[in-house]
């Protein structure tokens, strides 16, 4: 309830070193990049493994819920120890996520 367990948001941009970050000593976000600024399976897997390492260090187990986007790799389940991954069934994202209802 104090907010000390909040995760930094993941921001995906186009540039490896954006000009807007020039001179910044630290960021309050996790930053990654690719050509189209889209989530890819590589970025997702790297972020999931980082989260799992954090949960191992904190001796916690958590559940992570993904929609059925192709960028969310199914094989990541076997690689994670303290994070259990669940996936929405196909065609339910728009019913379960309010922002997808239009």
CSV table of C-alpha atoms in Angstrom, one decimal:
chain,number,residue,atom,x,y,z
A,1,UNK,CA,0.0,0.0,0.0
A,2,UNK,CA,3.0,2.3,0.4
A,3,UNK,CA,3.9,1.9,-3.3
A,4,UNK,CA,7.4,0.6,-2.7
A,5,UNK,CA,6.7,-2.5,-4.7
A,6,UNK,CA,5.6,-0.7,-7.9
A,7,UNK,CA,7.4,-1.7,-11.1
A,8,UNK,CA,8.9,0.9,-13.4
A,9,UNK,CA,6.9,1.1,-16.6
A,10,UNK,CA,8.5,-0.2,-19.8
A,11,UNK,CA,8.8,2.4,-22.5
A,12,UNK,CA,9.7,1.3,-26.0
A,13,UNK,CA,11.1,3.9,-28.4
A,14,UNK,CA,12.8,4.1,-31.8
A,15,UNK,CA,16.2,5.4,-30.8
A,16,UNK,CA,18.9,3.7,-28.8
A,17,UNK,CA,19.9,7.0,-27.3
A,18,UNK,CA,17.0,9.5,-27.7
A,19,UNK,CA,17.9,13.2,-27.6
A,20,UNK,CA,15.3,13.9,-25.0
A,21,UNK,CA,17.3,11.7,-22.6
A,22,UNK,CA,20.5,13.6,-23.2
A,23,UNK,CA,22.0,14.6,-19.9
A,24,UNK,CA,19.6,12.5,-17.8
A,25,UNK,CA,21.5,10.8,-15.0
A,26,UNK,CA,18.7,8.2,-14.4
A,27,UNK,CA,15.2,7.4,-15.7
A,28,UNK,CA,12.2,6.4,-13.7
A,29,UNK,CA,11.3,3.9,-16.5
A,30,UNK,CA,12.8,0.9,-18.1
A,31,UNK,CA,13.7,1.8,-21.7
A,32,UNK,CA,14.1,-0.4,-24.7
A,33,UNK,CA,14.0,0.3,-28.5
A,34,UNK,CA,13.3,-1.1,-31.9
A,35,UNK,CA,12.7,0.2,-35.4
A,36,UNK,CA,8.9,0.5,-35.0
A,37,UNK,CA,8.6,1.1,-31.2
A,38,UNK,CA,6.6,-2.1,-30.9
A,39,UNK,CA,6.7,-4.8,-28.2
A,40,UNK,CA,8.6,-7.8,-29.6
A,41,UNK,CA,9.1,-11.2,-28.2
A,42,UNK,CA,12.7,-10.4,-27.4
A,43,UNK,CA,11.9,-7.3,-25.4
A,44,UNK,CA,9.1,-9.1,-23.6
A,45,UNK,CA,11.3,-12.1,-22.7
A,46,UNK,CA,14.1,-9.8,-21.5
A,47,UNK,CA,11.6,-7.8,-19.3
A,48,UNK,CA,10.0,-11.1,-18.0
A,49,UNK,CA,13.4,-12.5,-17.0
A,50,UNK,CA,14.4,-9.2,-15.3
A,51,UNK,CA,11.1,-9.4,-13.3
A,52,UNK,CA,11.7,-13.0,-12.4
A,53,UNK,CA,15.2,-12.1,-11.0
A,54,UNK,CA,13.6,-9.4,-8.9
A,55,UNK,CA,11.0,-11.7,-7.5
A,56,UNK,CA,13.7,-14.4,-6.7
A,57,UNK,CA,15.7,-11.7,-4.9
A,58,UNK,CA,12.6,-10.6,-2.9
A,59,UNK,CA,11.5,-14.3,-2.2
A,60,UNK,CA,8.1,-13.6,-3.8
A,61,UNK,CA,5.9,-15.4,-6.3
A,62,UNK,CA,3.6,-13.5,-8.6
A,63,UNK,CA,1.2,-14.1,-11.5
A,64,UNK,CA,1.5,-12.2,-14.8
A,65,UNK,CA,-1.4,-12.1,-17.2
A,66,UNK,CA,-0.9,-11.5,-20.9
A,67,UNK,CA,-3.3,-11.2,-23.8
A,68,UNK,CA,-2.7,-13.4,-26.8
A,69,UNK,CA,-0.5,-11.0,-28.6
A,70,UNK,CA,2.3,-12.8,-30.7
A,71,UNK,CA,4.9,-10.7,-28.9
A,72,UNK,CA,4.1,-12.5,-25.7
A,73,UNK,CA,6.1,-15.8,-26.1
A,74,UNK,CA,4.4,-18.9,-24.8
A,75,UNK,CA,7.7,-20.7,-24.2
A,76,UNK,CA,8.7,-18.1,-21.5
A,77,UNK,CA,6.7,-20.1,-18.9
A,78,UNK,CA,9.4,-22.8,-18.6
A,79,UNK,CA,12.2,-20.2,-18.1
A,80,UNK,CA,10.6,-18.4,-15.1
A,81,UNK,CA,10.8,-19.6,-11.5
A,82,UNK,CA,8.9,-17.1,-9.4
A,83,UNK,CA,6.6,-15.7,-12.0
A,84,UNK,CA,3.6,-17.7,-13.2
A,85,UNK,CA,2.3,-16.6,-16.6
A,86,UNK,CA,-1.3,-16.9,-17.7
A,87,UNK,CA,-2.7,-16.0,-21.1
A,88,UNK,CA,-6.2,-14.7,-22.0
A,89,UNK,CA,-8.0,-17.1,-24.3
A,90,UNK,CA,-8.3,-15.9,-27.9
A,91,UNK,CA,-10.9,-13.1,-28.7
A,92,UNK,CA,-11.5,-12.2,-25.0
A,93,UNK,CA,-9.2,-9.2,-24.7
A,94,UNK,CA,-11.8,-6.7,-25.9
A,95,UNK,CA,-14.3,-8.1,-23.3
A,96,UNK,CA,-11.9,-8.1,-20.4
A,97,UNK,CA,-9.9,-4.9,-21.0
A,98,UNK,CA,-12.0,-1.7,-20.8
A,99,UNK,CA,-9.8,0.4,-23.1
A,100,UNK,CA,-10.3,-2.2,-25.9
A,101,UNK,CA,-14.0,-1.8,-25.9
A,102,UNK,CA,-13.9,1.4,-28.0
